[in-house]
Backbone as numpy.savetxt, mean C-alpha at the origin, in Angstrom:
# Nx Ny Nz CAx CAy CAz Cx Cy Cz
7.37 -3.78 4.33 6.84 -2.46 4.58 6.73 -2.27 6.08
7.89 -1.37 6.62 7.70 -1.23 7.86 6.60 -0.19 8.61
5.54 -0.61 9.23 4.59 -0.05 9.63 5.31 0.19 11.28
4.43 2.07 11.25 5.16 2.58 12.73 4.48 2.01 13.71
4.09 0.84 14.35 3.65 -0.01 15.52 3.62 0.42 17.22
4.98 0.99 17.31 5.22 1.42 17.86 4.80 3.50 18.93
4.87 3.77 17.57 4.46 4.85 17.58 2.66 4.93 17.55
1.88 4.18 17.22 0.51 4.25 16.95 -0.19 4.18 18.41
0.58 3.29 19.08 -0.11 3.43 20.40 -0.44 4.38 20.97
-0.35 5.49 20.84 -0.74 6.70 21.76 -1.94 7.29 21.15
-2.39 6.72 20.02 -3.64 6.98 19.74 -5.19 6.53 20.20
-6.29 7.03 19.84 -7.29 5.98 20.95 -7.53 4.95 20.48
-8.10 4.54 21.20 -8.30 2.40 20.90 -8.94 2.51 19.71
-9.94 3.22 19.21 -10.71 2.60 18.03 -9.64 3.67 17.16
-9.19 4.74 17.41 -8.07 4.97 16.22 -6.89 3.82 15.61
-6.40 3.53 17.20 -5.69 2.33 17.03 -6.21 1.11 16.08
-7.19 0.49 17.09 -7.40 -0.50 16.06 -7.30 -0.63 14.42
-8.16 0.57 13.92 -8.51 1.06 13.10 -7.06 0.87 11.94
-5.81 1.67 12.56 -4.67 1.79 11.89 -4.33 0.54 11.73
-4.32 -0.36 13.02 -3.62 -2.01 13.00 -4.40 -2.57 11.97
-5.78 -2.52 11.73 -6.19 -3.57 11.07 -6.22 -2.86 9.38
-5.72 -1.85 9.01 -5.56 -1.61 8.09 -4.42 -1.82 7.53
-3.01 -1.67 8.34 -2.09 -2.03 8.46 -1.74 -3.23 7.98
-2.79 -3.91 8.79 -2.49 -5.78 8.70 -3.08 -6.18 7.08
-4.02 -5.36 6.84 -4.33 -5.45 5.62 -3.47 -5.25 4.48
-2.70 -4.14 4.72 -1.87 -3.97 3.44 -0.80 -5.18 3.63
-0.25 -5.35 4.72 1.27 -6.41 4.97 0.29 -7.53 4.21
-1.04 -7.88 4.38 -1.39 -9.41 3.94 -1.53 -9.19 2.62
-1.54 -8.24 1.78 -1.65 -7.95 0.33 -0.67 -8.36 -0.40
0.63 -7.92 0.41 1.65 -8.36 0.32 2.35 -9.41 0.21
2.07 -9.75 1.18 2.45 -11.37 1.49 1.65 -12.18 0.59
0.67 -11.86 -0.04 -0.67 -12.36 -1.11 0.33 -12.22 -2.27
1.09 -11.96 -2.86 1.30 -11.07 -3.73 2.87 -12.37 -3.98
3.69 -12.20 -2.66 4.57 -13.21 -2.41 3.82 -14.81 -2.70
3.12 -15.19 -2.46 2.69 -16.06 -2.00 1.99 -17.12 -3.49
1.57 -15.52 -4.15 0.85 -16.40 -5.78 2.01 -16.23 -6.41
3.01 -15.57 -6.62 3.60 -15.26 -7.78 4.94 -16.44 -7.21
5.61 -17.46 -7.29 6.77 -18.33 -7.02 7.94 -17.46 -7.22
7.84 -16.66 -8.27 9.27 -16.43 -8.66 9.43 -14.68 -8.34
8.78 -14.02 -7.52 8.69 -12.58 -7.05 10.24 -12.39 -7.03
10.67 -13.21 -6.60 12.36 -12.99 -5.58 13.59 -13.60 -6.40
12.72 -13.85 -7.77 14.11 -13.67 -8.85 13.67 -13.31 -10.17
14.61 -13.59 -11.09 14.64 -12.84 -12.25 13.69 -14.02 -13.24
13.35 -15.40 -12.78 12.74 -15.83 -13.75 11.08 -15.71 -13.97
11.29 -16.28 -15.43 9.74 -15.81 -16.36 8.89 -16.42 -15.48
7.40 -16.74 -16.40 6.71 -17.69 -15.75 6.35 -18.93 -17.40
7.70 -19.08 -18.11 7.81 -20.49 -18.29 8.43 -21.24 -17.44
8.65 -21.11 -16.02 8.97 -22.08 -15.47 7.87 -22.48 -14.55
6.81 -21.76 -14.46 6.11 -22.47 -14.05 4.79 -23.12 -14.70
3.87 -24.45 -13.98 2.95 -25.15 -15.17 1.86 -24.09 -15.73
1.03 -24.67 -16.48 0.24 -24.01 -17.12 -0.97 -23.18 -16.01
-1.17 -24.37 -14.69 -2.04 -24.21 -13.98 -1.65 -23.13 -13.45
-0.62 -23.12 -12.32 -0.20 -22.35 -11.86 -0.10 -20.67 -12.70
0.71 -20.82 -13.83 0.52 -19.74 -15.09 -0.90 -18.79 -14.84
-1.72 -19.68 -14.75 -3.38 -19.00 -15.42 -4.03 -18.59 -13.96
-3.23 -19.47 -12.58 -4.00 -18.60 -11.20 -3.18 -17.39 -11.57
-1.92 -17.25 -11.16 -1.32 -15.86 -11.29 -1.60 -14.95 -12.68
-1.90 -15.24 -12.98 -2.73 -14.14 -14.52 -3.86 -13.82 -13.91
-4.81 -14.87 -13.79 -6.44 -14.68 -13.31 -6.33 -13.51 -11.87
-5.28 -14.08 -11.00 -5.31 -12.93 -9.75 -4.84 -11.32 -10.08
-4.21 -11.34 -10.81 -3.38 -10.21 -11.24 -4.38 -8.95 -11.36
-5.44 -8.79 -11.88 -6.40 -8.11 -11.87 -7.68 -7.52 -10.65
-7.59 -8.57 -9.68 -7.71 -8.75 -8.42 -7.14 -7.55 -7.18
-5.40 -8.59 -8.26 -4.59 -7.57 -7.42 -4.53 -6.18 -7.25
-4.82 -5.85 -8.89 -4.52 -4.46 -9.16 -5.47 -3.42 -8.64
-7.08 -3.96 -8.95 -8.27 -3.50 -8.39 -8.09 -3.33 -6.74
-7.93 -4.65 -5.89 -7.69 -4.28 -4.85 -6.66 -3.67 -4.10
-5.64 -3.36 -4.88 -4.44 -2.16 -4.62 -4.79 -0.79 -4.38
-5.39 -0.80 -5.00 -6.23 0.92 -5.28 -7.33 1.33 -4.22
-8.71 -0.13 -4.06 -9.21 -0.24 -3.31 -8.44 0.17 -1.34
-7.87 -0.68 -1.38 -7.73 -0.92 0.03 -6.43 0.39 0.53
-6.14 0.93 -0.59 -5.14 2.02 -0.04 -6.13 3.13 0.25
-7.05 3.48 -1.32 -7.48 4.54 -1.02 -8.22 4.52 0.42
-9.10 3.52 0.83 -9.76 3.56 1.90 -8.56 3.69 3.14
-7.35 3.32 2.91 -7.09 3.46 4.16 -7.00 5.55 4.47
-5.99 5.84 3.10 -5.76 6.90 3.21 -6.85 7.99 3.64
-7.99 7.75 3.40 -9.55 8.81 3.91 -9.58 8.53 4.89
-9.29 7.07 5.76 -9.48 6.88 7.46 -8.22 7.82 8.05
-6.93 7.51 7.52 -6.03 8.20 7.73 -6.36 9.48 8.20
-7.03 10.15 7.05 -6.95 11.86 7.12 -8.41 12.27 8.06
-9.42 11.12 8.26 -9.86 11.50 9.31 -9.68 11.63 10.95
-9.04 10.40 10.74 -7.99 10.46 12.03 -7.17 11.63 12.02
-6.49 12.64 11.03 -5.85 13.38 11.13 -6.66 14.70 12.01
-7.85 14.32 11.34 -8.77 15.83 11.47 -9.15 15.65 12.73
-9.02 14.82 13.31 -10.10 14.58 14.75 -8.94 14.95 15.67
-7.59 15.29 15.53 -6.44 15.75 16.30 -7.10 16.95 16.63
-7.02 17.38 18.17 -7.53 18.94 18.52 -6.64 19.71 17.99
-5.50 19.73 17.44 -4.62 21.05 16.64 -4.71 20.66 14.94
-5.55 19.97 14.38 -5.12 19.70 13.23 -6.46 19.63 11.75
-6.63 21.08 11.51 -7.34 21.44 10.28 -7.04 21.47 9.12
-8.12 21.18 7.84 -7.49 21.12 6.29 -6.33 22.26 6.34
-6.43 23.45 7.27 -5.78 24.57 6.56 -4.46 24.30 7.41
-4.25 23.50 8.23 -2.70 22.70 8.92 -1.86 22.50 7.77
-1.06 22.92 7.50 0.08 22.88 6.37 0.35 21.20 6.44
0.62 20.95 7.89 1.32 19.21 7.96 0.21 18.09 7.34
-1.27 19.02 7.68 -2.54 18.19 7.22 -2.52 18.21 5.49
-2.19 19.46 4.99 -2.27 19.36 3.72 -1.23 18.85 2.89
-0.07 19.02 3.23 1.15 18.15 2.67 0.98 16.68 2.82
0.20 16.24 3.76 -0.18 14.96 3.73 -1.03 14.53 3.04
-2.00 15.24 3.04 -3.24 14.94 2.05 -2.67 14.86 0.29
-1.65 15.90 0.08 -1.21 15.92 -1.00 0.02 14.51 -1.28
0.17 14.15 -0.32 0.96 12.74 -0.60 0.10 12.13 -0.88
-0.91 11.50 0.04 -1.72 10.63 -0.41 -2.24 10.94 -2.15
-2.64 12.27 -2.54 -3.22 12.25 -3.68 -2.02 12.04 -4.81
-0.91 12.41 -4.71 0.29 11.61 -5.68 0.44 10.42 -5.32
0.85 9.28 -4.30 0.97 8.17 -4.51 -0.56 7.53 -4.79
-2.01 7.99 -5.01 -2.75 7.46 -5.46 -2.83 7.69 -6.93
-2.16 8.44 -7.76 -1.75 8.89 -8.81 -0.58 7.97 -9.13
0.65 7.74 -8.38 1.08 6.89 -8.97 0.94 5.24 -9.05
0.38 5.42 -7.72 -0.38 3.83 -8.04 -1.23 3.52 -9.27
-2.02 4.48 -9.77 -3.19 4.03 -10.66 -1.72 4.28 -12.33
-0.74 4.53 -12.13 0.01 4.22 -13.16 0.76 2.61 -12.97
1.21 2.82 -11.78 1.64 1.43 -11.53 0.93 0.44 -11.93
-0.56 0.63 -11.64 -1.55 -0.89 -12.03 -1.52 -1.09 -13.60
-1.91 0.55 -14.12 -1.87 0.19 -15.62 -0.90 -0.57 -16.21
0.62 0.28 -16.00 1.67 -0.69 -16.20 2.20 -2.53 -16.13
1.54 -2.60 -14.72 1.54 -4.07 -14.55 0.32 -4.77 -14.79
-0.60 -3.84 -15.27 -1.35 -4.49 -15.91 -1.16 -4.73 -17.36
-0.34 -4.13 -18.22 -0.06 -4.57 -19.49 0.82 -5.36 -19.30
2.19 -5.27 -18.38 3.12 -6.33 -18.77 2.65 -7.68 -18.50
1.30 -7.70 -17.78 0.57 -9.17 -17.61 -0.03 -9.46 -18.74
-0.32 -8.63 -19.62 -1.71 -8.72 -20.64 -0.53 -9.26 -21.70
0.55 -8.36 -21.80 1.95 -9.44 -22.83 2.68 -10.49 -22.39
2.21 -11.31 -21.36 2.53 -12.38 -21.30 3.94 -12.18 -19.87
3.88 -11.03 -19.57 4.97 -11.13 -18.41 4.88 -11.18 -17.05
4.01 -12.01 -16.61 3.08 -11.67 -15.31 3.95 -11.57 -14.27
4.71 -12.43 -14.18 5.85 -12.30 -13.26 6.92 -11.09 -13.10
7.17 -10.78 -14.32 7.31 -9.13 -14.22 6.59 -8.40 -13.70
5.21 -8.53 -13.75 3.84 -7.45 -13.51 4.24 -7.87 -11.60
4.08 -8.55 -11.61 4.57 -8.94 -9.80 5.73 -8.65 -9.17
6.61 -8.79 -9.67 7.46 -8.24 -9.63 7.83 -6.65 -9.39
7.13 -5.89 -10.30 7.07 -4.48 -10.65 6.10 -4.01 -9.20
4.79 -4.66 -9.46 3.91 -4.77 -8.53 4.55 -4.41 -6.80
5.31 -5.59 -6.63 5.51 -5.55 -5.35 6.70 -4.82 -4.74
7.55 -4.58 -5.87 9.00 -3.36 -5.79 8.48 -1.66 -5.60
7.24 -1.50 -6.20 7.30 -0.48 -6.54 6.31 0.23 -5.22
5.43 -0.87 -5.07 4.44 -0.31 -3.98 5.44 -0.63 -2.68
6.14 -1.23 -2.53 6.75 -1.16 -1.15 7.43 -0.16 -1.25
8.61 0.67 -1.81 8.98 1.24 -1.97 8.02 2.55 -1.92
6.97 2.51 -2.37 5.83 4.10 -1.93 5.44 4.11 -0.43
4.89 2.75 0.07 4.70 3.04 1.07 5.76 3.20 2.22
6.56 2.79 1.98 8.13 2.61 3.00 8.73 4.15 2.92
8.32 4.55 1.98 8.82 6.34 1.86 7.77 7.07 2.52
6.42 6.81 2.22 5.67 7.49 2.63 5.35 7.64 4.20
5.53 6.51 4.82 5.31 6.12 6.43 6.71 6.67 6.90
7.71 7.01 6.31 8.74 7.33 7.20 8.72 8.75 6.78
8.18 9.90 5.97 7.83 11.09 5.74 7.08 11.46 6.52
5.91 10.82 6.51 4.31 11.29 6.95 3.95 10.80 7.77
3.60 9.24 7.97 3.16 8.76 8.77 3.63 8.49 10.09
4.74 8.27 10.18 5.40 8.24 11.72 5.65 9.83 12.62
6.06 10.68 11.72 5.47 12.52 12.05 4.40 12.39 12.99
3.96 12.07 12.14 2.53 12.26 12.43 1.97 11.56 14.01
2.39 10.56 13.87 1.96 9.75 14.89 2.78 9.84 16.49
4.32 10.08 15.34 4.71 10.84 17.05 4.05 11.59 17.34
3.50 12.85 17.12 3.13 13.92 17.64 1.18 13.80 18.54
0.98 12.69 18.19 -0.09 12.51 19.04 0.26 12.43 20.48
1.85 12.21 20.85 2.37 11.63 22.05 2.41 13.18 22.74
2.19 14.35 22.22 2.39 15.50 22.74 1.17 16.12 22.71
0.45 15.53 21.78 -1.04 16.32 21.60 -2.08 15.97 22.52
């Protein structure tokens, strides 16, 4: 998930920070995500792996899903306050509200995504559920930061 790094700098330090360490938060979710599941990066089940292993990645899976939801939605409200604190940029800003309205569909489709990978864990496919998990949310946010979020952030460089 390529985060705009580059572009964020022109914001103020505690905006900045603010973005980096939220930022860093989602990439480590990620990498969390890589990290329990062995087989993310191919097509096999999880009979190949032991029982132990089996029952951490089940037991986290719920974790995962809860804190998926968690740590986006919070970023997305810091997001849109940072949006608002721009001297040109009110709810009634079209660019403010098309954004706001992203955030409220990909928090909509996230809370389908969890359900989903939360059943294919509950039937025994956890590695699918991780799988699904980590294809699907990179893919939202990798669309979404190159729509919205980098826009956006250039334009602090003029504001």
């Amino acid at each position: 998930m390529p985060i705009h790094q580059n572009s964020i700098k022109t914001l103020s330090a505690e905006d900045y920070r603010q973005i980096e360490w939220e930022h860093a938060r989602l990439e480590r979710y990620l990498a969390d995500l890589h990290e329990t599941c062995h087989n993310l990066n191919s097509q096999l089940g999880c009979d190949t792996c032991g029982s132990e292993k089996l029952a951490s990645c089940h037991g986290r899976m719920h974790s995962f899903l809860h804190d998926l939801l968690d740590i986006t939605g919070k970023h997305f409200v810091n997001e849109e306050k940072i949006m608002l604190s721009r001297p040109h940029v009110t709810e009634d800003y079209a660019y403010y509200r098309e954004h706001h309205q992203a955030h409220l569909q990909i928090m909509k489709a996230l809370k389908s995504i969890t359900e989903q990978c939360g059943m294919l864990d509950r039937q025994g496919a956890t590695a699918e559920a991780y799988r699904e998990l980590f294809g699907q949310i990179s893919a939202l946010f990798e669309e979404h930061s190159r729509a919205f979020d980098d826009p956006f952030i250039q334009s602090t460089r003029t504001a």
